[in-house]
Short mmCIF file of C-alpha atoms in Angstrom, two decimals:
data_model
loop_
_atom_site.label_atom_id
_atom_site.label_comp_id
_atom_site.label_asym_id
_atom_site.label_seq_id
_atom_site.Cartn_x
_atom_site.Cartn_y
_atom_site.Cartn_z
CA UNK A 1 181.83 50.73 21.14
CA UNK A 2 184.01 53.76 18.36
CA UNK A 3 187.04 55.61 19.14
CA UNK A 4 186.79 59.07 18.85
CA UNK A 5 189.01 61.32 17.08
CA UNK A 6 190.72 63.90 18.96
CA UNK A 7 191.18 67.55 18.17
CA UNK A 8 194.69 68.93 18.13
CA UNK A 9 195.41 70.70 21.39
CA UNK A 10 196.54 74.17 19.22
CA UNK A 11 192.73 74.72 18.19
CA UNK A 12 190.70 76.57 20.68
CA UNK A 13 187.97 77.64 18.49
CA UNK A 14 184.31 76.19 18.77
CA UNK A 15 185.63 73.04 16.52
CA UNK A 16 185.44 70.72 19.57
CA UNK A 17 181.83 69.80 18.21
CA UNK A 18 181.61 66.48 18.37
CA UNK A 19 179.75 64.35 15.74
CA UNK A 20 178.23 60.64 16.50
CA UNK A 21 177.72 58.47 13.56
CA UNK A 22 175.30 55.61 13.93
CA UNK A 23 175.58 52.71 11.19
CA UNK A 24 176.78 49.40 10.57
CA UNK A 25 179.84 48.68 8.52
CA UNK A 26 179.33 46.01 5.68
CA UNK A 27 181.43 44.04 3.43
CA UNK A 28 180.51 45.20 -0.45
CA UNK A 29 180.71 42.58 -3.32
CA UNK A 30 180.57 44.96 -6.75
CA UNK A 31 180.00 42.68 -9.64
CA UNK A 32 179.77 44.06 -13.41
CA UNK A 33 178.07 41.60 -15.90
CA UNK A 34 177.78 38.61 -13.78
CA UNK A 35 182.20 38.73 -12.95
CA UNK A 36 183.04 39.90 -9.55
CA UNK A 37 185.64 43.32 -10.28
CA UNK A 38 186.06 44.04 -6.97
CA UNK A 39 185.18 43.65 -2.94
CA UNK A 40 185.66 46.41 -0.47
CA UNK A 41 184.85 47.85 3.23
CA UNK A 42 181.20 49.49 3.16
CA UNK A 43 178.35 51.27 4.75
CA UNK A 44 177.79 54.97 4.93
CA UNK A 45 179.77 55.20 8.31
CA UNK A 46 182.72 53.78 6.06
CA UNK A 47 182.27 56.62 3.52
CA UNK A 48 181.76 59.46 6.28
CA UNK A 49 184.66 58.00 7.95
CA UNK A 50 186.62 59.24 4.86
CA UNK A 51 185.40 62.44 4.70
CA UNK A 52 185.42 63.71 8.45
CA UNK A 53 188.66 61.93 9.18
CA UNK A 54 190.21 63.81 6.13
CA UNK A 55 188.62 66.93 7.26
CA UNK A 56 189.71 66.47 10.91
CA UNK A 57 186.01 67.02 12.23
CA UNK A 58 186.12 64.97 15.99
CA UNK A 59 183.50 62.03 15.76
CA UNK A 60 182.06 58.95 17.37
CA UNK A 61 180.88 56.07 15.83
CA UNK A 62 178.63 52.98 16.55
CA UNK A 63 178.46 50.28 14.54
CA UNK A 64 178.12 46.80 14.76
CA UNK A 65 179.77 43.30 12.91
CA UNK A 66 180.59 39.88 12.98
CA UNK A 67 183.73 37.98 13.90
CA UNK A 68 184.49 37.81 10.23
CA UNK A 69 184.82 41.56 9.49
CA UNK A 70 187.21 41.75 6.95
CA UNK A 71 189.00 45.53 7.46
CA UNK A 72 190.67 47.68 9.75
CA UNK A 73 189.42 50.68 10.53
CA UNK A 74 189.70 54.04 11.94
CA UNK A 75 186.85 53.46 14.30
CA UNK A 76 186.36 49.94 16.49
CA UNK A 77 183.25 48.58 16.17
CA UNK A 78 180.86 46.92 18.09
CA UNK A 79 181.51 42.67 17.55
CA UNK A 80 178.21 40.97 17.40
CA UNK A 81 179.01 37.12 18.92
CA UNK A 82 175.46 36.15 17.54
CA UNK A 83 175.51 37.23 13.37
CA UNK A 84 178.16 37.89 10.69
CA UNK A 85 178.70 41.27 8.91
CA UNK A 86 176.48 42.46 6.51
CA UNK A 87 176.92 41.77 2.98
CA UNK A 88 175.51 43.63 0.21
CA UNK A 89 176.20 42.68 -3.80
CA UNK A 90 175.49 45.63 -5.83
CA UNK A 91 175.20 44.70 -9.61
CA UNK A 92 176.17 46.54 -12.23
CA UNK A 93 175.44 46.58 -16.20
CA UNK A 94 177.19 47.94 -19.14
CA UNK A 95 174.18 47.95 -21.44
CA UNK A 96 171.49 48.82 -19.31
CA UNK A 97 167.85 47.99 -20.87
CA UNK A 98 164.49 49.99 -20.31
CA UNK A 99 163.91 47.87 -17.77
CA UNK A 100 166.94 48.74 -16.01
CA UNK A 101 167.49 52.06 -15.71
CA UNK A 102 169.09 51.99 -12.55
CA UNK A 103 173.26 52.85 -11.78
CA UNK A 104 172.79 49.11 -9.69
CA UNK A 105 170.87 47.07 -8.12
CA UNK A 106 171.94 46.20 -4.46
CA UNK A 107 171.10 43.22 -2.69
CA UNK A 108 171.35 42.67 1.04
CA UNK A 109 172.40 38.64 1.37
CA UNK A 110 173.06 39.25 4.86
CA UNK A 111 172.34 41.66 8.08
CA UNK A 112 174.30 42.04 11.18
CA UNK A 113 172.33 42.27 14.08
CA UNK A 114 170.50 45.97 15.00
CA UNK A 115 171.87 48.90 16.69
CA UNK A 116 170.36 48.95 20.22
CA UNK A 117 169.51 52.25 21.97
CA UNK A 118 171.53 50.26 24.64
CA UNK A 119 174.34 50.82 22.45
CA UNK A 120 174.81 54.37 22.35
CA UNK A 121 176.94 56.51 24.56
CA UNK A 122 175.62 57.90 27.42
CA UNK A 123 177.55 61.42 26.47
CA UNK A 124 175.66 64.40 24.34
CA UNK A 125 176.58 65.34 21.23
CA UNK A 126 175.97 68.50 19.08
CA UNK A 127 175.46 66.31 15.81
CA UNK A 128 174.16 62.86 15.25
CA UNK A 129 174.29 61.01 11.78
CA UNK A 130 171.52 58.32 11.94
CA UNK A 131 173.09 56.17 8.74
CA UNK A 132 171.88 52.75 8.81
CA UNK A 133 172.02 50.70 5.07
CA UNK A 134 170.61 47.37 5.79
CA UNK A 135 167.51 47.76 8.42
CA UNK A 136 170.08 48.22 11.49
CA UNK A 137 168.45 51.53 12.88
CA UNK A 138 165.44 51.06 14.63
CA UNK A 139 162.58 53.57 15.79
CA UNK A 140 163.77 53.53 19.51
CA UNK A 141 167.63 53.65 18.46
CA UNK A 142 166.81 56.54 16.36
CA UNK A 143 164.55 58.19 19.15
CA UNK A 144 167.67 57.90 21.65
CA UNK A 145 169.90 59.44 19.27
CA UNK A 146 167.07 62.45 19.15
CA UNK A 147 167.66 62.85 22.85
CA UNK A 148 171.40 62.80 22.71
CA UNK A 149 172.22 65.11 19.92
CA UNK A 150 171.21 68.87 19.24
CA UNK A 151 170.80 68.12 15.72
CA UNK A 152 170.14 64.71 14.08
CA UNK A 153 170.88 64.04 10.41
CA UNK A 154 168.65 61.16 8.93
CA UNK A 155 169.69 59.27 5.66
CA UNK A 156 166.31 58.40 4.27
CA UNK A 157 167.78 55.15 3.34
CA UNK A 158 168.19 53.83 6.54
CA UNK A 159 164.13 54.44 7.49
CA UNK A 160 162.40 53.35 4.23
CA UNK A 161 164.57 50.55 2.94
CA UNK A 162 162.70 47.10 2.90
CA UNK A 163 164.81 43.74 1.32
CA UNK A 164 163.33 41.28 -0.57
CA UNK A 165 162.27 38.10 1.36
CA UNK A 166 163.94 35.73 -1.37
CA UNK A 167 167.15 37.30 -2.60
CA UNK A 168 167.56 40.49 -0.58
CA UNK A 169 166.77 42.90 -3.39
CA UNK A 170 166.38 46.37 -2.11
CA UNK A 171 163.34 48.14 -2.09
CA UNK A 172 161.52 51.27 -0.56
CA UNK A 173 158.34 52.05 1.38
CA UNK A 174 156.71 55.29 1.89
CA UNK A 175 158.21 57.05 4.73
CA UNK A 176 154.77 57.19 6.27
CA UNK A 177 154.73 53.52 6.70
CA UNK A 178 158.14 52.41 8.02
CA UNK A 179 157.56 53.24 11.48
CA UNK A 180 159.51 56.64 11.74
CA UNK A 181 157.48 59.15 10.47
CA UNK A 182 156.73 60.02 14.20
CA UNK A 183 160.22 61.45 14.82
CA UNK A 184 160.49 63.32 11.50
CA UNK A 185 159.26 66.49 13.71
CA UNK A 186 162.60 65.89 16.08
CA UNK A 187 165.08 65.31 12.84
CA UNK A 188 167.12 68.69 11.81
CA UNK A 189 167.89 67.27 8.61
CA UNK A 190 166.47 64.51 6.31
CA UNK A 191 168.80 63.58 3.18
CA UNK A 192 167.09 61.65 0.30
CA UNK A 193 168.41 60.55 -3.23
CA UNK A 194 166.28 61.65 -6.27
CA UNK A 195 164.85 58.15 -6.00
CA UNK A 196 164.14 58.31 -2.82
CA UNK A 197 162.31 61.23 -2.37
CA UNK A 198 159.08 60.14 -4.15
CA UNK A 199 158.62 58.07 -0.44
CA UNK A 200 159.05 60.64 1.09
CA UNK A 201 157.06 63.53 0.41
CA UNK A 202 158.96 66.39 0.21
CA UNK A 203 156.53 68.92 0.42
CA UNK A 204 154.87 67.92 3.54
CA UNK A 205 158.32 66.80 5.20
CA UNK A 206 159.76 70.25 4.43
CA UNK A 207 157.34 71.73 6.94
CA UNK A 208 158.80 69.72 9.73
CA UNK A 209 162.59 69.27 8.97
CA UNK A 210 165.01 70.38 6.31
CA UNK A 211 164.94 68.16 3.37
CA UNK A 212 168.36 67.76 1.03
CA UNK A 213 167.59 65.97 -1.99
CA UNK A 214 170.40 64.77 -4.05
CA UNK A 215 170.65 64.56 -8.06
CA UNK A 216 173.95 63.31 -8.81
CA UNK A 217 175.07 65.07 -11.59
CA UNK A 218 172.72 68.03 -11.35
CA UNK A 219 174.03 68.91 -7.46
CA UNK A 220 171.00 69.04 -5.19
CA UNK A 221 168.51 70.58 -3.52
CA UNK A 222 167.85 72.05 -0.18
CA UNK A 223 164.03 72.40 1.05
CA UNK A 224 162.89 74.06 4.00
CA UNK A 225 159.96 75.15 5.02
CA UNK A 226 158.35 77.85 1.93
CA UNK A 227 161.75 77.84 0.33
CA UNK A 228 164.07 75.83 -1.87
CA UNK A 229 167.75 76.36 -2.87
CA UNK A 230 169.69 74.84 -6.13
CA UNK A 231 172.83 73.96 -4.97
CA UNK A 232 175.70 73.44 -7.94
CA UNK A 233 177.23 70.19 -8.98
CA UNK A 234 181.03 69.86 -9.67
CA UNK A 235 182.48 67.96 -12.54
CA UNK A 236 183.18 64.23 -12.21
CA UNK A 237 184.13 60.98 -14.16
CA UNK A 238 181.51 58.61 -12.48
CA UNK A 239 183.35 55.24 -11.88
CA UNK A 240 181.24 53.53 -9.07
CA UNK A 241 178.36 55.58 -7.31
CA UNK A 242 178.42 53.81 -4.36
CA UNK A 243 178.99 56.26 -1.39
CA UNK A 244 178.66 59.06 -3.52
CA UNK A 245 175.53 60.17 -0.55
CA UNK A 246 177.25 59.22 1.50
CA UNK A 247 180.38 61.81 1.39
CA UNK A 248 177.76 64.28 0.28
CA UNK A 249 176.41 64.10 4.03
CA UNK A 250 180.01 63.83 5.72
CA UNK A 251 180.86 67.09 3.45
CA UNK A 252 177.31 68.75 4.37
CA UNK A 253 178.10 67.77 8.08
CA UNK A 254 181.45 69.09 8.11
CA UNK A 255 180.65 72.42 6.68
CA UNK A 256 177.87 72.99 9.40
CA UNK A 257 180.32 71.87 12.32
CA UNK A 258 182.87 74.13 11.50
CA UNK A 259 179.76 76.99 10.76
CA UNK A 260 179.46 78.03 7.63
CA UNK A 261 176.04 78.11 6.15
CA UNK A 262 173.59 75.46 5.02
CA UNK A 263 174.15 76.19 1.12
CA UNK A 264 177.99 76.62 1.68
CA UNK A 265 177.76 73.38 3.62
CA UNK A 266 176.01 71.43 1.30
CA UNK A 267 178.50 72.77 -1.82
CA UNK A 268 181.06 71.08 0.51
CA UNK A 269 178.65 67.96 0.10
CA UNK A 270 178.72 68.12 -3.39
CA UNK A 271 182.58 68.74 -3.75
CA UNK A 272 182.88 65.06 -1.49
CA UNK A 273 180.34 63.65 -3.56
CA UNK A 274 182.04 64.21 -6.52
CA UNK A 275 185.20 63.13 -5.45
CA UNK A 276 183.66 59.54 -4.21
CA UNK A 277 182.41 58.73 -7.59
CA UNK A 278 185.79 58.62 -9.49
CA UNK A 279 186.77 55.81 -7.10
CA UNK A 280 185.46 52.37 -6.55
CA UNK A 281 184.31 51.46 -3.52
CA UNK A 282 185.57 53.49 -0.53
CA UNK A 283 187.74 56.35 -1.63
CA UNK A 284 191.08 57.13 -0.43
CA UNK A 285 191.40 61.04 -1.11
CA UNK A 286 194.77 62.72 -1.48
CA UNK A 287 196.01 64.84 1.85
CA UNK A 288 197.04 67.55 -0.28
CA UNK A 289 193.66 68.23 -1.59
CA UNK A 290 192.12 67.53 1.55
CA UNK A 291 194.56 70.34 3.16
CA UNK A 292 193.30 73.22 0.41
CA UNK A 293 189.88 72.11 1.06
CA UNK A 294 190.39 72.95 4.61
CA UNK A 295 191.97 75.92 3.78
CA UNK A 296 189.22 76.77 1.58
CA UNK A 297 186.69 76.72 4.45
CA UNK A 298 188.42 78.26 6.71
CA UNK A 299 188.69 81.33 4.50
CA UNK A 300 184.93 80.54 3.35
CA UNK A 301 184.41 80.91 7.24
CA UNK A 302 186.43 83.92 7.97
CA UNK A 303 184.35 85.56 5.46
CA UNK A 304 181.08 84.75 6.35
CA UNK A 305 181.35 84.81 10.33
CA UNK A 306 180.51 88.57 10.73
CA UNK A 307 177.43 88.05 8.50
CA UNK A 308 175.93 84.90 10.10
CA UNK A 309 176.84 85.65 13.69
CA UNK A 310 173.18 86.58 14.92
CA UNK A 311 171.05 85.44 12.42
CA UNK A 312 167.99 83.48 12.78
CA UNK A 313 168.13 80.11 11.37
CA UNK A 314 165.69 81.73 8.32
CA UNK A 315 168.78 83.78 7.21
CA UNK A 316 171.11 80.63 7.56
CA UNK A 317 169.45 78.85 4.74
CA UNK A 318 169.61 81.89 2.34
CA UNK A 319 172.39 81.36 0.23
CA UNK A 320 175.05 83.91 1.50
CA UNK A 321 177.22 86.33 -0.48
CA UNK A 322 180.18 85.03 -2.24
CA UNK A 323 178.71 81.65 -2.58
CA UNK A 324 179.15 81.01 -6.14
CA UNK A 325 182.79 82.13 -5.24
CA UNK A 326 183.24 79.60 -2.93
CA UNK A 327 182.04 77.17 -5.57
CA UNK A 328 184.48 78.36 -8.01
CA UNK A 329 187.59 77.92 -5.40
CA UNK A 330 186.62 74.42 -4.39
CA UNK A 331 186.33 73.68 -7.90
CA UNK A 332 189.44 74.76 -8.88
CA UNK A 333 190.98 73.03 -6.04
CA UNK A 334 189.71 69.73 -7.64
CA UNK A 335 191.13 70.67 -11.05
CA UNK A 336 194.35 71.25 -9.75
CA UNK A 337 194.79 67.72 -7.84
CA UNK A 338 192.21 65.59 -9.33
CA UNK A 339 191.80 65.51 -12.85
CA UNK A 340 194.84 63.05 -13.96
CA UNK A 341 193.68 60.84 -11.13
CA UNK A 342 190.38 60.45 -12.52
CA UNK A 343 191.95 60.40 -16.29
CA UNK A 344 193.91 57.21 -15.18
CA UNK A 345 190.97 55.89 -13.40
CA UNK A 346 188.77 55.97 -16.34
CA UNK A 347 191.35 54.71 -18.88
CA UNK A 348 191.48 51.55 -16.09
CA UNK A 349 187.94 50.86 -15.92
CA UNK A 350 187.51 51.33 -19.76
CA UNK A 351 190.07 48.60 -20.42
CA UNK A 352 189.25 44.90 -20.80
CA UNK A 353 192.65 44.21 -19.29
CA UNK A 354 192.03 46.63 -16.48
CA UNK A 355 188.79 44.95 -15.25
CA UNK A 356 191.17 41.41 -15.25
CA UNK A 357 193.29 43.39 -13.11
CA UNK A 358 190.96 45.61 -11.08
CA UNK A 359 191.04 42.33 -8.16
CA UNK A 360 194.33 44.03 -7.47
CA UNK A 361 193.47 47.17 -8.14
CA UNK A 362 192.52 48.81 -5.57
CA UNK A 363 192.81 52.52 -4.52
CA UNK A 364 196.66 51.89 -5.35
CA UNK A 365 196.94 49.04 -3.06
CA UNK A 366 196.92 45.17 -3.49
CA UNK A 367 193.53 44.33 -3.57
CA UNK A 368 192.39 40.05 -2.10
CA UNK A 369 188.98 39.42 -3.23
CA UNK A 370 187.31 37.30 -0.12
CA UNK A 371 186.44 34.76 -2.08
CA UNK A 372 184.00 33.09 0.62
CA UNK A 373 181.93 36.11 1.07
CA UNK A 374 181.29 35.99 -2.15
CA UNK A 375 180.29 32.23 -2.70
CA UNK A 376 178.26 32.46 0.22
CA UNK A 377 174.58 31.93 -0.82
CA UNK A 378 172.18 34.18 -0.33
CA UNK A 379 170.13 34.24 3.45
CA UNK A 380 167.43 36.24 4.75
CA UNK A 381 167.35 37.46 8.34
CA UNK A 382 163.51 36.70 9.94
CA UNK A 383 165.05 39.76 12.70
CA UNK A 384 165.37 42.49 10.05
CA UNK A 385 162.84 44.14 8.30
#
């Protein structure tokens, strides 16, 4: 069902808090100007696992795939005998038009089976993440997660996405019409992109749970009850926006697991998202960079532990002293490790020859295109929304 990362024996502090991630793995095909430039492992769970595994956060995963699943993963999925792996085509254009302002047009070509309440483990978890991308999380599944997990984070795309019956184009409906709205008072954190936020009614939702809206290069905004906090971004050279919001959510949860205040944890989320947009498809982070990040988070936790201990939830949402210094420390860490890598990747993408070679250059490894995956005609699944 999903293997847990085991915490090193020498760690005795409360990092034993476990995280449950629920959402299917996918096959992603990236298409620029009608030319396939890359295929990769997709799904929010895959991007989140890169962050949580890299930051040594104990976690368990529930994800479904078909027998055609093409990638090795650190957390074993459930293999469905009755359907193939969810497949998305992400269409990019080098010359956006007035009618096509989005970074990408996303189409669900095929959908795997939904995740059922019975697929979830029976044990309890401190944190749960509902991160479906293809309609695989059902209201009853989220309801079960809310029973199993002390705090549940929900990416609103898991709730409000619908799919065109003809070509699978991803669209959105209002949260109130989604069949999930009644569960909102039990959700701890709801994450939405700036494009998704109008479908949520942030002013109403923030009265029931914390709403975090990601704003790309402008960072994010934390909305909680009658307050809101702007969380600063990190500079980035964007090559592929896919997975940035997932990586943000992984960083946010990683920070909270390790005892950071919400604004500091959101900074860590912004940091992880800024790293991801510098990669095509699933990112591969420098282990030395991640170690430096872990060191900075540990220092920040030590700095704030006395201040946060015993505070009520309201004060844990306020920016603590030293927040700006934490931002600077993370920014300096990124600058030290990632600038040269980003410049190389930018040069690669901007060159015509590199686009021809990008089929074979993916995160430093040989990339073989799954031609049968791309060539398969678009299908719809009437059992999915």
